[in-house]
PDB file of C-alpha atoms and ligand atoms in Angstrom:
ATOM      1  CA  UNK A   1      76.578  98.503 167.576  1.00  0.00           C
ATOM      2  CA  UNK A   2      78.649  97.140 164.794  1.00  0.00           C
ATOM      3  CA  UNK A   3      78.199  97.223 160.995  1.00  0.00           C
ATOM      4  CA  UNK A   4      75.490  95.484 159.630  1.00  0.00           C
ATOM      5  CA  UNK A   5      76.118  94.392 156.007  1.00  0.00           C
ATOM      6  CA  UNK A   6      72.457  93.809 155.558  1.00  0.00           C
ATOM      7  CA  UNK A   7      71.456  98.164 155.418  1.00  0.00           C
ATOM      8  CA  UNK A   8      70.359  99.047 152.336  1.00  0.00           C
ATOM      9  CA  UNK A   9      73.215 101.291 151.412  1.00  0.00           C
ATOM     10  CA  UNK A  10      75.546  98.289 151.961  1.00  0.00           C
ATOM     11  CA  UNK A  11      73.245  96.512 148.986  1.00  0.00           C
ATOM     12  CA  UNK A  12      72.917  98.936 146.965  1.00  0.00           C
ATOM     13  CA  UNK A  13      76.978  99.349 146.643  1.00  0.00           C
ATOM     14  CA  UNK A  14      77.001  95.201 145.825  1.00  0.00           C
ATOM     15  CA  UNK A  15      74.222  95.829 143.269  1.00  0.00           C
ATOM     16  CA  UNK A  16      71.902  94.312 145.130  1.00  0.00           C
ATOM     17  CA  UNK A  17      69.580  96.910 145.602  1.00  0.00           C
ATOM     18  CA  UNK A  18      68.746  99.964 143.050  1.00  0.00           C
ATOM     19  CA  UNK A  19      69.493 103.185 142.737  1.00  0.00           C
ATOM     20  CA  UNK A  20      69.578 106.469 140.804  1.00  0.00           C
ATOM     21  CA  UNK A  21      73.026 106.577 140.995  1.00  0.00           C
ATOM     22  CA  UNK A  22      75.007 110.263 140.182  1.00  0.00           C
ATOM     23  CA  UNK A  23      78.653 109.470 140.430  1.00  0.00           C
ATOM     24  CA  UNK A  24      80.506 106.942 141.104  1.00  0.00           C
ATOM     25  CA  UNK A  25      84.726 106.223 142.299  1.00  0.00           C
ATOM     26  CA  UNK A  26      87.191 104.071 143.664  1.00  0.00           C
ATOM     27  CA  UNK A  27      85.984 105.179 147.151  1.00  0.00           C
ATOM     28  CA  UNK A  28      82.639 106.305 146.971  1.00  0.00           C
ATOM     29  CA  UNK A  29      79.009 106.141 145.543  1.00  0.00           C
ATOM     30  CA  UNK A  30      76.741 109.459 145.378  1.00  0.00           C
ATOM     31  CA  UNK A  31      72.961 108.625 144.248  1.00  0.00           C
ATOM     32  CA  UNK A  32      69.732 110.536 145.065  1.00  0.00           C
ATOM     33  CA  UNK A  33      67.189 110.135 148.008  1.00  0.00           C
ATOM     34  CA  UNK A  34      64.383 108.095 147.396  1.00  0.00           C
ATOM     35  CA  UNK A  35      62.407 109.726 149.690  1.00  0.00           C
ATOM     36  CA  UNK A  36      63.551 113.029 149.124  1.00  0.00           C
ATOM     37  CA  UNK A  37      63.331 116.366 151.290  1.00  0.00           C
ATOM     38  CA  UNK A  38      63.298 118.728 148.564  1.00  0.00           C
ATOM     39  CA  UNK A  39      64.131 118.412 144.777  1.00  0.00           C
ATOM     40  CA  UNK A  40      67.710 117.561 144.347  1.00  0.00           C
ATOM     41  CA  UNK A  41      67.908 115.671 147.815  1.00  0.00           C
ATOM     42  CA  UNK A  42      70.921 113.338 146.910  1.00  0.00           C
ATOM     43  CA  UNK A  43      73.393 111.347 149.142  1.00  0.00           C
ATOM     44  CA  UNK A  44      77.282 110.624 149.250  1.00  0.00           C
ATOM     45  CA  UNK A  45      78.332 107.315 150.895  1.00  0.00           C
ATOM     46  CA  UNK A  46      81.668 106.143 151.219  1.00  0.00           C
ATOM     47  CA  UNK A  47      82.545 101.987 150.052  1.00  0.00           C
ATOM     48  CA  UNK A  48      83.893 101.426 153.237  1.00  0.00           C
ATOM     49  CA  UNK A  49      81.404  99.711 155.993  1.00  0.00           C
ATOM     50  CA  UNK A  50      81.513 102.362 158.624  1.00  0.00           C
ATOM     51  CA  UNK A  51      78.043 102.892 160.508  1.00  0.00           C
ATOM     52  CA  UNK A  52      78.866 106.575 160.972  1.00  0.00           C
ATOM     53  CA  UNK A  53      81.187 108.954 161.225  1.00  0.00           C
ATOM     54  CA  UNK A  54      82.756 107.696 164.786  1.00  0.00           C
ATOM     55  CA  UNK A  55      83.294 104.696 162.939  1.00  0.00           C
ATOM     56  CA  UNK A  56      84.941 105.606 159.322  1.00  0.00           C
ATOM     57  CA  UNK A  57      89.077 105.455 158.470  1.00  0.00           C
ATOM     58  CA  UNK A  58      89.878 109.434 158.105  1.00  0.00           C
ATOM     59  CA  UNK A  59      90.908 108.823 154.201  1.00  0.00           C
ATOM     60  CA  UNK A  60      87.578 107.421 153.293  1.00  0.00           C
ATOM     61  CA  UNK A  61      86.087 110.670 155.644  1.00  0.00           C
ATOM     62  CA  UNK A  62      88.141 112.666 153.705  1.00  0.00           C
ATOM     63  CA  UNK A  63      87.443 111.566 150.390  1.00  0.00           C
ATOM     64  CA  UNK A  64      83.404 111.316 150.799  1.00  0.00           C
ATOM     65  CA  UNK A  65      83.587 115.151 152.320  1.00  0.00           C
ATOM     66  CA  UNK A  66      85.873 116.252 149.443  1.00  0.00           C
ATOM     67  CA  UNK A  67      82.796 114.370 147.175  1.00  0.00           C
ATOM     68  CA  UNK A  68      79.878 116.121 149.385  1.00  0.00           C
ATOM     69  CA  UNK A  69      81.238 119.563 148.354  1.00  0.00           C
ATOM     70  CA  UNK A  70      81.335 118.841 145.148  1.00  0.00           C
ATOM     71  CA  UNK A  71      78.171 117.388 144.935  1.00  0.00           C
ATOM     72  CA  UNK A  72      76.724 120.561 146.952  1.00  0.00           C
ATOM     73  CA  UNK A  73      78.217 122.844 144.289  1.00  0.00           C
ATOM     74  CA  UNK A  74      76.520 120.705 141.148  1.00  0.00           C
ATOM     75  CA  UNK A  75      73.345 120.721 143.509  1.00  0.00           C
ATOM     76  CA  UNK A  76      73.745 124.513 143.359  1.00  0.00           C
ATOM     77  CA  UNK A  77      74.338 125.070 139.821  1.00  0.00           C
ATOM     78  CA  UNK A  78      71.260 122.634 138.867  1.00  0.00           C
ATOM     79  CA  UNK A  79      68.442 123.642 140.980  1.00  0.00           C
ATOM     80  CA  UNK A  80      69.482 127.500 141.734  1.00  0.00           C
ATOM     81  CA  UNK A  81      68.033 126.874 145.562  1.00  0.00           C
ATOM     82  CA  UNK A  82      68.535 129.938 148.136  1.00  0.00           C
ATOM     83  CA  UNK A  83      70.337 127.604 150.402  1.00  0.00           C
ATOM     84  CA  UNK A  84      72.140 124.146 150.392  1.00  0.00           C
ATOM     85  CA  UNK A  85      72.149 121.741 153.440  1.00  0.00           C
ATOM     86  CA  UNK A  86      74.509 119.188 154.443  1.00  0.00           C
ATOM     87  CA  UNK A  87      73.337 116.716 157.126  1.00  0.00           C
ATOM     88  CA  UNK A  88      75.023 113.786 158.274  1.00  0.00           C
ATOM     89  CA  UNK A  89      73.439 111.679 161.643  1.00  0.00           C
ATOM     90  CA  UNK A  90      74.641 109.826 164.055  1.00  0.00           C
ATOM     91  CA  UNK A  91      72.853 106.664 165.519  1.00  0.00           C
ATOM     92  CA  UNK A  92      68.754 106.333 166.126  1.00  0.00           C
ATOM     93  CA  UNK A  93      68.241 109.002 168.938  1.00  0.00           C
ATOM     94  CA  UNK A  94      70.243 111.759 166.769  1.00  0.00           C
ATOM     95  CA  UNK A  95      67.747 110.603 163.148  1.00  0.00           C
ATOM     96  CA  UNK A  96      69.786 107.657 161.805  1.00  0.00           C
ATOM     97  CA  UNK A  97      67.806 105.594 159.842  1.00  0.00           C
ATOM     98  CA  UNK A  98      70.244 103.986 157.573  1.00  0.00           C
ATOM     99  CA  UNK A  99      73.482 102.484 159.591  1.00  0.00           C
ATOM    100  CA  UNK A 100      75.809 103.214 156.714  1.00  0.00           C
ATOM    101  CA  UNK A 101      77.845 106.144 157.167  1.00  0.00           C
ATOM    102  CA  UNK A 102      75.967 109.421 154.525  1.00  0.00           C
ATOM    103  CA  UNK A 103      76.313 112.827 153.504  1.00  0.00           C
ATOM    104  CA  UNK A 104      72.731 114.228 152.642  1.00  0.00           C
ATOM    105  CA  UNK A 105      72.824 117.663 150.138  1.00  0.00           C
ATOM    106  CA  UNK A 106      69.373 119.202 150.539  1.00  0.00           C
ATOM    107  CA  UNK A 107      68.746 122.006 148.544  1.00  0.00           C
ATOM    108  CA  UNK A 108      66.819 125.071 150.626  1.00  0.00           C
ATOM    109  CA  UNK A 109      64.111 126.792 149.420  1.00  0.00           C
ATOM    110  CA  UNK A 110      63.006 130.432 151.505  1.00  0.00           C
ATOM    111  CA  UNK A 111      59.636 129.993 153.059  1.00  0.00           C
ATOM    112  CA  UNK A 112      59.865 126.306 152.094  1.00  0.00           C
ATOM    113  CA  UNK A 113      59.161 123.923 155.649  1.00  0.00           C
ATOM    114  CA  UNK A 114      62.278 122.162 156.398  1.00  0.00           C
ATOM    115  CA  UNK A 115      61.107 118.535 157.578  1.00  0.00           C
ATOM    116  CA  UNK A 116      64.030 116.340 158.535  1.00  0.00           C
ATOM    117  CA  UNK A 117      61.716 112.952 158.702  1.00  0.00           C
ATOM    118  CA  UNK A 118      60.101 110.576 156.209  1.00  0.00           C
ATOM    119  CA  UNK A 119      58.607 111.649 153.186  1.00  0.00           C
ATOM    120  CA  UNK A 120      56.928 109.900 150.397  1.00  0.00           C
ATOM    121  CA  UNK A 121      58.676 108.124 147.517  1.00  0.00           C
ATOM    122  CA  UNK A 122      59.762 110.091 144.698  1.00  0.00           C
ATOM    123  CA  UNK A 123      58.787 109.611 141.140  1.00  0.00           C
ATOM    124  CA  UNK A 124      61.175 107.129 139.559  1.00  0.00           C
ATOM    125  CA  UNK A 125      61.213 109.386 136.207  1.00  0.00           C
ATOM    126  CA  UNK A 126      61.584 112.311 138.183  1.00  0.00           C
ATOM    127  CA  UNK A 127      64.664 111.047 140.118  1.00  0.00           C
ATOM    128  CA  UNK A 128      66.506 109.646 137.116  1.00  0.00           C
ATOM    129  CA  UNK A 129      66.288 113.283 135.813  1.00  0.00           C
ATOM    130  CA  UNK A 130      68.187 115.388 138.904  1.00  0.00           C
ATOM    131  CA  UNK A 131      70.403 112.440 138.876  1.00  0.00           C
ATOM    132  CA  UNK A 132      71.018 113.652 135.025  1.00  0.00           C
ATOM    133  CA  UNK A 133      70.519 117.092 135.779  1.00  0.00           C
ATOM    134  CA  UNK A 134      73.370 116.956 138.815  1.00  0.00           C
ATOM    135  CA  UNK A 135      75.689 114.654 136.918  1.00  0.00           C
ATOM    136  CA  UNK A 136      75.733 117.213 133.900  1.00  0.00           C
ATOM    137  CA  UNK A 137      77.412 119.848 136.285  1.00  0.00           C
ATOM    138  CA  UNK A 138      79.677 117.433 138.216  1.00  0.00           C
ATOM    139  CA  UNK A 139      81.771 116.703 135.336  1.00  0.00           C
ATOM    140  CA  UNK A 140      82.693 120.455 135.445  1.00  0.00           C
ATOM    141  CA  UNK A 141      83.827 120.288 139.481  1.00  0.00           C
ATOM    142  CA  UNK A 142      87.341 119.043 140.132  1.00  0.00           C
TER     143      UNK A 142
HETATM  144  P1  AMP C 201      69.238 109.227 157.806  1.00  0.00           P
HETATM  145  O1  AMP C 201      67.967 109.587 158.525  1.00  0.00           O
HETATM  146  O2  AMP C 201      70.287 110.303 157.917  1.00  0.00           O
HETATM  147  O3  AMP C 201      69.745 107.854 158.194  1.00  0.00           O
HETATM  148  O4  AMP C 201      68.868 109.209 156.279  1.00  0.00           O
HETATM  149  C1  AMP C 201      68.609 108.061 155.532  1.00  0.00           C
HETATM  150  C2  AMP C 201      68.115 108.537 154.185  1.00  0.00           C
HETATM  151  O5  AMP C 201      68.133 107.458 153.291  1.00  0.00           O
HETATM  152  C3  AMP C 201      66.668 109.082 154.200  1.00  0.00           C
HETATM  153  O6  AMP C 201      66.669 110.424 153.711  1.00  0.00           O
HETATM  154  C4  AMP C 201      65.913 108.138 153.278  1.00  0.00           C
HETATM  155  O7  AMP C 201      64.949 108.806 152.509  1.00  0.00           O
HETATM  156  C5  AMP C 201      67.030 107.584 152.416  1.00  0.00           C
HETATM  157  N1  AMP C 201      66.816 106.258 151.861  1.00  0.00           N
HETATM  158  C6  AMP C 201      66.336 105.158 152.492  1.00  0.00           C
HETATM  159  N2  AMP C 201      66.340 104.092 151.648  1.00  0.00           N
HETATM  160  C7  AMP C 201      66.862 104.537 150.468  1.00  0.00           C
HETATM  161  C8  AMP C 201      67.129 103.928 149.211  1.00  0.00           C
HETATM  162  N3  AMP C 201      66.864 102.647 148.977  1.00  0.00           N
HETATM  163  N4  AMP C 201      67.656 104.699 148.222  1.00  0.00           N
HETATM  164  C9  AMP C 201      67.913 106.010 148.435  1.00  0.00           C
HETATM  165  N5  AMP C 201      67.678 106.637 149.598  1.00  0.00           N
HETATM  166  C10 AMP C 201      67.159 105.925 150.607  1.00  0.00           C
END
C-alpha cells in the first residue's frame, strides 16, 4: 500500500482539516485525539508522508520519537496519571486506522479499562483545554 494523501492526518497538516493542535515544528505536528482513550490522549505525527513506521526516513523517525518523549513527560506533569502509554500501529490487521505514520501518549489510570478501539468524540471545550494544559508544560521540556 502506498501513501494516500487523502488520510485525515495528511489534511489536517495542509490545514484542511481541524485540530486541537499542541505543538508544532519544522518536522512535526503533535495535537490531541479526537476520540480519545483517556484524558490527555494526544498524538505526534511527523510532516513527512510515511504510512507507518516501515515506511518513514530515520531523521523524521528520530525527530517525532525525540517529540513523543517529550510530549509523554508534559502528559505526565499535566494529568499526574499512574502510567503513560505509547502506541504506535502498523497497517489494518495490527489497529491502523489512520495511514499516516503516529505516536499515541495515553495516559494510564490503575483500575481504569484499557480499550484500544473507538471511542466517542470528545468535547471540543474539553480538548482545547489538555491541549492548553499539555502545551503549558512543554515549553519547560528541551
Ligand atoms: P490508529 O488506530 O493507531 O490508526 O489511531 C488513529 C487515531 O486517530 C485514533 O485514536 C482516532 O481516535 C484518532 N483520530 C481519527 N481522526 C482524528 C482527527 N480528525 N483528529 C484527531 N484524532 C483523530
Amino acid at each position: 500500500m502506498s501513501y494516500d494523501d487523502d488520510n485525515i492526518f495528511a489534511k489536517i497538516l495542509r490545514g484542511e482539516a481541524p485540530a486541537y493542535i499542541v505543538e508544532e515544528d519544522a518536522m512535526s505536528l503533535t495535537f490531541m485525539d479526537l476520540m480519545p482513550q483517556s484524558e490527555g490522549h494526544t498524538l505526534i505525527i511527523p510532516k513527512e508522508s510515511a504510512q507507518d513506521i516501515l515506511h518513514v526516513s530515520s531523521e523524521a523517525l528520530g525527530h517525532v520519537i525525540r517529540q513523543t518523549q517529550r510530549v509523554a513527560k508534559a502528559v505526565d506533569e499535566a494529568f499526574h496519571p499512574d502510567g503513560v502509554m505509547v502506541a504506535q500501529l502498523n497497517r489494518a490487521p495490527a489497529g491502523q486506522t489512520v495511514f499516516h505514520l503516529h505516536f499515541h501518549v495515553i495516559p494510564r489510570w490503575s483500575g481504569e479499562a484499557m480499550p484500544f478501539m473507538a471511542r466517542d468524540m470528545a468535547d471540543p471545550i474539553v480538548l482545547e483545554r489538555h491541549a492548553e494544559k499539555i502545551r503549558k508544560y512543554l515549553k519547560n521540556i528541551d
